Amino acid sequence: MAFSLGIDASTQSVSAVVIDLDTGTFVYESSINFGQQLPQYKSPNGFLNGAVEGEVYSNPLMWLDALELLLADLKAHCDLKQIKTISGAGQQHGSVYLNADWAEAIGTLSPSQTLSEQIKPCLSRINAPIWMDTSTGIECEEIASAIGGNEKVCTLSGSICVERFTGPQIRRFFKSSPDAYAQTSRIHLVSSFICSILSGTDAPIDTGDGAGMNLMNIQSFDWDAELLEATAPDLESKLPELVPGNTSSGSLAPYFTEKYGFDSEVSISVFTGDNPSSLVGAGASAPGKVVISLGTSDTYFAAMPNVVSDPNGYGHVFGNPSGGSMSLQCFLNGSLAREAVKDHFNYDWDQFTEALTSTAAGNDGNYMLPFYGQEISPRYHGAQPILVGSDAFKKGELPKASIRACVEGQFINMKVQTDWMEMRPKTLYITGGASSNDAIAQILADVFQAKVQRLFVSGSVALGGAIRAAQHNLDYDLSELEATFCKKNPACIEPNQESAPAYSKAITAISKILSEL
Ligand code: ADP
Ligand code: XUL
């Protein structure tokens, strides 16, 4: 028997999927929710807001404690000796800062202590800024101006300078805490940090996740000297090596063999970003398929047949872990905005769903851009939804209309903002926490007038890790793995053609609001 394990170190949880490569079956799926299972970190949604507006960070020790809970759960439910290979992914852009002790600590992890106990003394910065952080506007301007403008930054790195990207985050740390920056000898992404821990070695960053830093040159797939220089001093020596996604990161550290009972020889492939991994796990690594992830963030992404970039600068070009590039648009106000409107009316998900099924397409002209926090597609710095419609709707007296307006506004904004990718999809593959909601999926189908199909597994990110590991380390064929494990649920959600005129009117109205922001 050969099992492959995929791990997803995400914003609100760390999850795993184990697949059996011989029988083509799923062995086990597990997830540890940070807020629920590690309440001592006081991060109900996996993150904390900083003292300064826009700062959002997580405690990397919480991720390590969650990893241990996850592995203990796997041990209790499946035969870990059968796992031959591991890979995975992390939430993109987040960064972990480590001092000179890291190099030795990572190679000598002792099973008599926890991971967090051993890594704590290696942190040169207690908190890891994550992708939700929007505090680096000034640093983005500084980097862009040093390079000669955002157009050039975009040509070099695939994106204009973006607040949540790792380069601007590093620059802000260097400026605000120069001593701690000087004591930092290694800066990891979430993906390469977790991969380092598992392999007991200082792991490289893959070009898929590396593209989300404003530091990698998208032509050479290497660190860009000009961007490094514009970001912070001595940066190259603090960054791991950049490698393609099919690179090995050695084998599982003895810590895990001894503590959890894994086999002594388990190969590891470098980790990648959650979105690039989801592209593989959704079976969409060849161009032509669009995947929409409705997780903490909503993301829309696709493997790119031709490299095009977003003229507005909100979208991104990342590396496709299967080769070539992928385009991605990220919406900060995803699940947490849907939750904000749900919680505002003290509804549960069933009542939220009923509100969607009992209201009509186009919402009688009541529209919302549900920007409950800052938005990145488009850039918007308010923290209140934008409302257009009747007085009662604007005063919040129509709970059902508010709920429909939130979801319609999210998907109409998504359609408008992703037009630059020129995908015109006939089918949308959906994944992530909110994808299980039929009423949400129906509105998505209607707004895009495209069929919506779900994956069988909820965790396409972790599955992407398990598939990549099997392909790279055990020589399994990618298209066969995709055909076996990335099956879609045949029950599709068809677009309701009668809703098309109402949505065309809503798209015109919301585009007008967007153009006036
Ligand atoms: P991430 O991987 O980014 O941590 P997930 O993909 O696990 O997030 O999605 C978590 C989100 O799923 C929750 O924040 C919640 O809002 C959403 N969710 C869970 N169940 C439902 C539901 N029935 N309807 C809509 N959204 C849901
Ligand atoms: C992508 C992005 C988010 C994170 C967390 O650019 O910021 O999707 O990867 O999921």
XYZ file of C-alpha atoms and ligand atoms in Angstrom:
554
model
C 0.000 0.000 0.000
C 1.165 3.559 -0.718
C -0.580 6.494 0.900
C 0.137 10.148 0.180
C -0.535 12.879 2.741
C -1.476 16.461 1.826
C -1.489 19.281 4.387
C -3.207 22.668 4.167
C -1.956 25.295 6.644
C -4.713 27.797 6.157
C -6.077 30.948 7.825
C -8.626 29.373 10.147
C -7.438 25.782 10.328
C -4.813 23.210 9.434
C -6.197 20.272 7.486
C -5.026 16.995 6.009
C -6.116 14.473 3.454
C -4.666 10.966 3.073
C -5.151 9.201 -0.258
C -4.488 5.569 -1.146
C -2.600 5.565 -4.433
C -3.112 1.832 -5.047
C -6.871 1.707 -4.686
C -7.558 5.294 -5.809
C -9.540 6.029 -2.648
C -9.629 8.626 0.104
C -8.404 7.169 3.393
C -9.024 10.031 5.824
C -9.642 13.776 6.052
C -9.058 15.801 9.203
C -9.027 19.440 10.249
C -8.003 21.358 13.369
C -9.753 24.695 13.788
C -7.487 27.240 15.510
C -10.276 29.212 17.186
C -12.135 26.187 18.508
C -9.316 23.803 19.354
C -6.625 26.216 20.494
C -8.617 28.906 22.339
C -5.537 29.873 24.376
C -4.278 31.804 21.318
C -7.401 34.016 21.486
C -7.727 33.973 17.700
C -11.319 32.875 16.974
C -10.775 33.100 13.210
C -7.076 32.227 13.286
C -5.759 35.792 13.384
C -5.530 38.921 15.541
C -5.773 42.589 14.669
C -2.773 44.713 15.624
C -2.741 48.053 17.405
C -2.214 49.907 14.137
C -5.065 49.977 11.636
C -4.663 47.335 8.947
C -2.281 45.109 10.924
C -3.344 41.452 10.945
C -1.150 38.684 12.249
C -1.108 35.145 13.618
C 1.046 33.385 16.164
C 3.203 30.838 14.302
C 3.349 28.709 17.473
C -0.412 28.225 17.148
C 0.181 26.691 13.703
C 2.720 24.278 15.216
C 0.414 23.247 18.069
C -2.335 22.667 15.513
C 0.009 20.562 13.381
C 0.684 18.325 16.373
C -3.062 17.949 17.085
C -3.606 17.117 13.429
C -0.903 14.443 13.382
C -2.218 12.931 16.632
C -5.673 12.713 15.034
C -4.230 11.113 11.891
C -2.380 8.594 14.058
C -5.634 7.654 15.778
C -7.493 7.137 12.505
C -5.149 5.724 9.904
C -2.076 3.579 9.514
C 0.666 6.224 9.305
C 3.232 3.576 8.307
C 1.575 3.435 4.872
C 2.258 7.129 4.178
C 5.146 7.206 1.721
C 5.163 10.850 0.759
C 3.952 14.272 1.923
C 3.451 17.738 0.487
C 1.112 20.605 1.141
C 0.463 24.301 1.109
C 0.092 27.395 3.247
C -2.005 30.540 3.195
C -0.097 32.813 0.828
C 2.025 35.895 1.600
C 2.285 35.415 5.424
C 5.843 35.452 6.760
C 7.714 33.950 9.724
C 10.891 35.633 11.061
C 13.625 33.440 12.556
C 16.924 34.167 14.275
C 20.329 32.468 14.064
C 19.177 29.625 16.377
C 16.749 28.359 13.748
C 19.393 26.677 11.596
C 20.401 24.326 14.398
C 16.995 23.923 16.059
C 15.314 22.761 12.870
C 17.774 19.910 12.409
C 17.675 18.693 16.005
C 13.997 18.585 16.970
C 13.551 16.372 20.016
C 10.367 14.317 20.498
C 10.561 14.895 24.250
C 9.491 18.521 23.742
C 6.734 20.037 21.625
C 7.467 21.778 18.315
C 6.283 25.120 19.683
C 8.539 24.851 22.754
C 11.532 24.251 20.530
C 10.767 26.863 17.873
C 9.694 29.661 20.249
C 13.308 30.729 21.055
C 14.029 30.918 17.301
C 11.447 33.609 16.529
C 12.952 37.042 15.940
C 9.415 38.390 15.606
C 6.641 36.952 17.774
C 3.915 37.468 15.207
C 3.623 36.478 11.586
C 1.862 39.116 9.465
C -0.663 37.344 7.228
C -2.382 37.977 3.898
C -5.187 40.011 5.524
C -2.726 42.722 6.614
C -3.216 45.996 4.739
C -0.866 48.163 6.825
C 1.935 48.593 4.271
C 0.532 51.261 1.937
C 3.527 53.550 2.518
C 6.038 50.743 1.949
C 4.271 49.809 -1.304
C 4.655 53.392 -2.494
C 8.318 53.469 -1.447
C 9.181 50.232 -3.240
C 7.274 51.219 -6.369
C 8.952 54.604 -6.502
C 12.443 53.102 -5.988
C 11.796 50.718 -8.892
C 10.419 53.424 -11.206
C 6.673 52.870 -10.827
C 4.166 50.105 -10.309
C 4.028 49.241 -13.989
C 7.653 48.158 -13.776
C 7.058 46.306 -10.479
C 4.243 44.432 -12.232
C 6.430 43.568 -15.231
C 9.148 42.276 -12.913
C 7.069 40.471 -10.267
C 3.663 39.741 -11.873
C 1.808 42.144 -9.548
C 2.015 45.787 -8.620
C 3.181 46.403 -5.025
C 0.452 44.901 -2.888
C 0.005 45.567 0.843
C -0.333 41.925 1.866
C 2.593 40.708 -0.260
C 5.653 39.638 1.670
C 8.151 42.204 0.302
C 6.225 45.278 1.536
C 5.609 43.426 4.834
C 9.339 42.791 5.239
C 10.108 46.431 4.467
C 7.674 47.596 7.162
C 9.289 45.246 9.705
C 12.770 46.483 8.761
C 11.644 50.112 9.189
C 9.707 49.665 12.422
C 12.014 47.149 14.162
C 15.490 47.510 12.635
C 17.177 45.589 15.476
C 14.818 42.636 15.252
C 15.236 42.723 11.459
C 19.015 42.633 11.897
C 18.635 39.607 14.181
C 16.536 37.822 11.565
C 18.582 35.306 9.647
C 15.731 33.560 7.836
C 12.331 34.711 6.574
C 9.965 31.925 5.596
C 6.548 31.911 3.993
C 3.892 29.900 5.846
C 4.326 27.137 3.239
C 8.118 26.905 3.514
C 7.970 27.240 7.327
C 5.671 24.218 7.730
C 7.665 22.286 5.117
C 10.891 23.080 7.036
C 9.374 21.772 10.259
C 8.233 18.525 8.647
C 11.483 17.881 6.830
C 13.707 19.035 9.711
C 15.667 21.243 7.351
C 15.565 24.808 6.094
C 13.171 24.268 3.164
C 13.112 26.289 -0.062
C 10.221 28.445 -1.291
C 8.499 27.214 -4.443
C 8.001 29.590 -7.346
C 4.178 29.290 -7.078
C 4.073 30.837 -3.602
C 7.242 32.894 -4.170
C 5.402 34.879 -6.841
C 3.211 36.371 -4.103
C 6.039 38.327 -2.510
C 6.808 41.210 -4.928
C 10.364 39.846 -4.791
C 10.502 37.123 -7.460
C 11.199 37.863 -11.089
C 8.465 36.107 -13.102
C 10.725 35.672 -16.137
C 13.768 34.160 -14.418
C 11.813 32.572 -11.523
C 14.581 33.817 -9.211
C 14.886 36.612 -6.620
C 14.989 39.946 -8.418
C 18.026 42.037 -7.442
C 16.272 45.382 -7.990
C 13.221 44.388 -5.922
C 15.387 43.001 -3.115
C 17.386 46.215 -3.031
C 14.246 48.369 -2.931
C 12.721 46.301 -0.107
C 15.253 45.916 2.711
C 19.042 45.589 3.255
C 20.763 42.191 3.154
C 17.502 40.594 2.171
C 18.798 37.910 -0.170
C 20.818 36.263 2.624
C 17.673 36.053 4.768
C 15.547 34.353 2.120
C 15.522 30.618 1.366
C 16.321 29.343 -2.107
C 13.592 29.604 -4.757
C 12.842 26.323 -6.528
C 10.220 24.876 -8.901
C 7.265 23.157 -7.239
C 8.483 19.697 -8.171
C 11.587 19.908 -5.968
C 12.155 17.504 -3.099
C 12.631 18.805 0.436
C 14.270 15.653 1.722
C 12.497 13.262 4.011
C 10.328 13.447 7.115
C 12.290 14.482 10.222
C 12.976 11.782 12.877
C 10.849 13.859 15.308
C 7.700 12.721 13.487
C 8.818 9.130 13.003
C 9.524 8.772 16.699
C 6.589 10.767 18.060
C 3.805 9.720 15.692
C 5.025 6.398 14.236
C 5.538 7.354 10.593
C 7.724 5.114 8.450
C 11.436 5.960 8.625
C 11.563 6.927 4.929
C 8.862 9.396 3.945
C 9.735 11.769 1.095
C 8.618 15.396 1.113
C 8.022 17.758 -1.808
C 8.308 21.506 -1.301
C 5.067 23.123 -0.195
C 3.332 25.788 -2.272
C 0.655 28.465 -1.740
C -2.901 27.400 -0.954
C -4.271 28.736 -4.237
C -1.645 27.093 -6.495
C -2.198 23.849 -4.567
C -5.945 24.127 -4.970
C -5.450 24.481 -8.731
C -3.895 20.992 -8.712
C -6.383 19.559 -6.193
C -9.286 20.802 -8.285
C -7.892 19.040 -11.360
C -7.429 22.383 -13.103
C -3.685 22.568 -13.582
C -4.044 22.564 -17.389
C -5.441 25.809 -18.908
C -9.174 26.148 -19.565
C -10.762 25.560 -16.155
C -11.747 28.199 -13.618
C -11.765 27.431 -9.897
C -13.490 29.589 -7.301
C -12.567 29.059 -3.679
C -15.087 30.364 -1.153
C -12.912 30.224 1.960
C -11.887 32.991 4.346
C -10.998 34.930 1.208
C -12.882 34.320 -2.015
C -10.470 33.594 -4.827
C -10.955 33.102 -8.568
C -8.091 31.427 -10.369
C -7.076 29.564 -13.483
C -4.042 28.141 -15.233
C -3.085 30.668 -17.896
C -2.939 29.806 -21.588
C -1.266 33.203 -22.254
C 0.243 35.500 -19.666
C -1.991 38.575 -19.412
C -2.034 41.004 -16.532
C -4.800 42.973 -14.842
C -4.757 46.545 -16.204
C -6.176 47.733 -12.851
C -3.342 46.052 -10.962
C -5.645 44.215 -8.522
C -5.060 40.720 -9.945
C -1.939 38.581 -9.903
C 0.170 36.195 -11.929
C 1.513 33.334 -9.785
C 3.511 30.232 -10.710
C 1.435 27.162 -11.594
C 2.950 24.292 -9.560
C 2.503 22.050 -12.610
C 4.478 24.436 -14.838
C 3.680 27.787 -16.472
C 1.610 30.428 -14.736
C -1.758 30.939 -13.119
C -3.874 34.050 -12.744
C -5.560 34.863 -9.466
C -7.936 37.432 -8.106
C -8.409 37.573 -4.345
C -11.336 39.169 -2.506
C -10.710 39.951 1.138
C -14.408 40.250 1.934
C -15.316 36.608 1.347
C -16.686 34.309 4.052
C -16.138 36.841 6.817
C -18.369 39.378 5.013
C -21.089 36.731 4.572
C -20.720 35.961 8.276
C -20.861 39.671 9.172
C -24.248 40.139 7.524
C -25.517 36.798 8.920
C -24.420 37.671 12.453
C -25.769 41.216 12.184
C -29.278 39.742 11.962
C -28.508 36.908 14.415
C -29.179 34.350 11.700
C -27.709 30.862 11.402
C -26.622 29.391 8.056
C -30.065 27.797 7.509
C -31.804 31.163 7.916
C -29.150 32.789 5.715
C -29.851 30.166 3.050
C -33.617 30.593 3.358
C -33.172 34.343 2.823
C -31.375 33.599 -0.441
C -33.972 31.121 -1.697
C -36.953 33.323 -0.818
C -35.754 36.490 -2.594
C -35.541 37.238 -6.312
C -32.575 37.712 -8.650
C -31.618 41.382 -8.843
C -33.018 41.975 -5.336
C -35.592 44.586 -6.492
C -32.780 47.025 -7.234
C -31.191 46.777 -3.751
C -27.451 46.407 -4.245
C -24.467 46.082 -1.918
C -20.714 46.003 -2.189
C -20.137 44.106 1.070
C -16.831 45.692 2.033
C -17.047 45.097 5.785
C -13.281 45.523 5.985
C -10.733 46.901 3.543
C -10.997 45.332 0.103
C -8.214 44.505 -2.311
C -10.252 43.799 -5.479
C -10.863 46.689 -5.991
C -8.704 48.651 -3.555
C -11.101 50.145 -1.063
C -10.208 51.539 2.339
C -13.614 51.843 4.010
C -15.022 49.367 6.509
C -18.726 49.719 5.797
C -20.735 48.044 3.043
C -21.759 50.339 0.190
C -25.526 50.308 -0.258
C -27.755 51.467 -3.109
C -31.533 50.933 -3.094
C -34.635 51.638 -1.044
C -34.509 53.578 2.223
C -35.659 50.527 4.209
C -32.835 48.469 2.669
C -30.240 51.142 3.382
C -31.446 51.407 6.990
C -30.977 47.637 7.402
C -34.685 46.953 7.890
C -34.821 44.188 5.257
C -32.648 41.321 6.558
C -33.365 38.987 3.637
C -32.625 41.678 1.061
C -29.355 42.493 2.861
C -28.278 38.856 2.715
C -29.083 38.506 -0.980
C -27.436 41.851 -1.721
C -24.252 40.686 0.003
C -23.905 37.495 -2.047
C -25.034 39.070 -5.339
C -22.649 41.996 -4.775
C -19.733 39.642 -4.083
C -20.236 37.624 -7.267
C -21.001 40.601 -9.501
C -17.838 42.297 -8.238
C -15.991 39.007 -8.892
C -17.287 38.875 -12.467
C -16.306 42.486 -13.141
C -12.844 42.216 -11.550
C -11.877 38.984 -13.342
C -12.864 40.075 -16.838
C -9.178 40.793 -17.639
C -8.403 37.042 -17.507
C -10.492 36.557 -20.653
C -11.641 33.131 -19.438
C -15.413 33.214 -20.259
C -15.932 29.916 -18.412
C -18.839 27.597 -19.194
C -18.227 25.701 -15.947
C -17.009 26.998 -12.600
C -15.467 24.529 -10.140
C -16.090 25.554 -6.553
C -14.332 24.616 -3.343
C -13.849 25.997 0.199
C -16.109 26.280 3.259
C -19.024 28.175 1.660
C -19.104 26.018 -1.489
C -21.335 23.501 0.308
C -24.159 26.053 0.351
C -26.504 25.376 -2.613
C -28.149 28.775 -2.500
C -24.795 30.564 -2.691
C -23.724 28.284 -5.545
C -26.970 29.018 -7.437
C -26.376 32.780 -7.291
C -22.834 32.212 -8.547
C -24.186 30.154 -11.487
C -26.784 32.821 -12.286
C -24.429 35.809 -12.100
C -21.873 34.127 -14.392
C -24.546 32.284 -16.414
C -22.275 29.238 -16.132
C -22.650 25.732 -14.733
C -21.273 25.295 -11.191
C -19.735 21.998 -10.143
C -18.384 20.916 -6.778
C -15.432 18.739 -6.043
C -16.048 15.609 -4.010
C -13.499 16.582 -1.384
C -13.973 19.772 0.568
C -10.238 20.339 0.805
C -8.805 20.817 -2.674
C -5.739 22.561 -1.148
C -4.692 19.526 0.908
C -5.580 17.201 -1.971
C -3.308 19.242 -4.257
C -0.490 18.541 -1.776
C -1.129 14.793 -1.738
C -1.278 14.695 -5.555
C 1.875 16.772 -6.032
C 3.795 14.561 -3.585
C 2.694 11.378 -5.383
C 3.607 12.843 -8.770
C 6.998 14.235 -7.813
C 8.262 11.649 -5.352
C 6.611 8.421 -6.461
C 6.372 9.099 -10.219
C 2.613 8.808 -10.497
C 1.131 10.374 -13.607
C -0.560 13.747 -12.918
C -3.437 13.291 -15.347
C -4.184 9.831 -13.936
C -4.083 11.176 -10.376
C -6.431 14.003 -11.371
C -8.808 11.608 -13.113
C -8.926 9.409 -9.997
C -8.987 11.909 -7.150
C -10.319 15.193 -8.558
C -13.703 13.822 -9.576
C -16.458 16.379 -9.626
C -19.851 15.809 -8.127
C -22.035 15.038 -11.201
C -24.946 16.963 -9.667
C -24.257 20.359 -11.303
C -25.953 23.608 -10.532
C -27.293 24.931 -13.822
C -27.675 28.671 -14.387
C -31.233 29.915 -14.385
C -31.488 31.683 -17.748
C -34.550 33.639 -16.658
C -32.417 35.467 -14.106
C -30.057 36.779 -16.826
C -31.870 40.108 -17.514
C -32.080 40.960 -13.773
C -28.358 40.269 -13.384
C -27.412 42.177 -16.475
C -29.202 45.200 -14.948
C -27.497 44.566 -11.568
C -24.072 44.251 -13.225
C -24.572 47.644 -14.924
C -25.657 49.229 -11.610
C -22.801 47.738 -9.580
C -20.211 48.569 -12.273
C -21.374 52.183 -11.991
C -20.880 52.130 -8.192
C -17.430 50.593 -8.681
C -16.428 53.222 -11.226
C -17.313 55.960 -8.733
C -15.301 54.571 -5.776
P -9.966 28.703 5.075
O -9.448 27.487 4.368
O -9.681 29.985 4.332
O -9.536 28.782 6.518
P -12.561 27.433 4.698
O -12.459 27.089 3.250
O -12.459 26.327 5.686
O -11.569 28.599 5.114
O -13.979 28.172 4.917
C -14.387 28.603 6.167
C -15.663 29.441 6.004
O -16.726 28.657 5.459
C -16.209 29.942 7.325
O -15.614 31.203 7.655
C -17.713 30.055 7.054
O -18.086 31.418 6.854
C -17.932 29.333 5.729
N -19.067 28.386 5.820
C -19.143 27.244 6.520
N -20.374 26.678 6.366
C -21.104 27.488 5.554
C -22.446 27.479 5.017
N -23.299 26.491 5.269
N -22.816 28.479 4.198
C -21.957 29.485 3.907
N -20.686 29.561 4.382
C -20.262 28.574 5.195
C -4.208 35.096 -2.277
C -4.548 35.410 -0.869
C -5.394 34.470 -0.080
C -4.523 33.638 0.843
C -5.330 32.906 1.911
O -3.470 36.092 -2.897
O -4.113 36.407 -0.325
O -6.185 33.673 -0.909
O -3.735 32.746 0.103
O -6.117 31.925 1.422
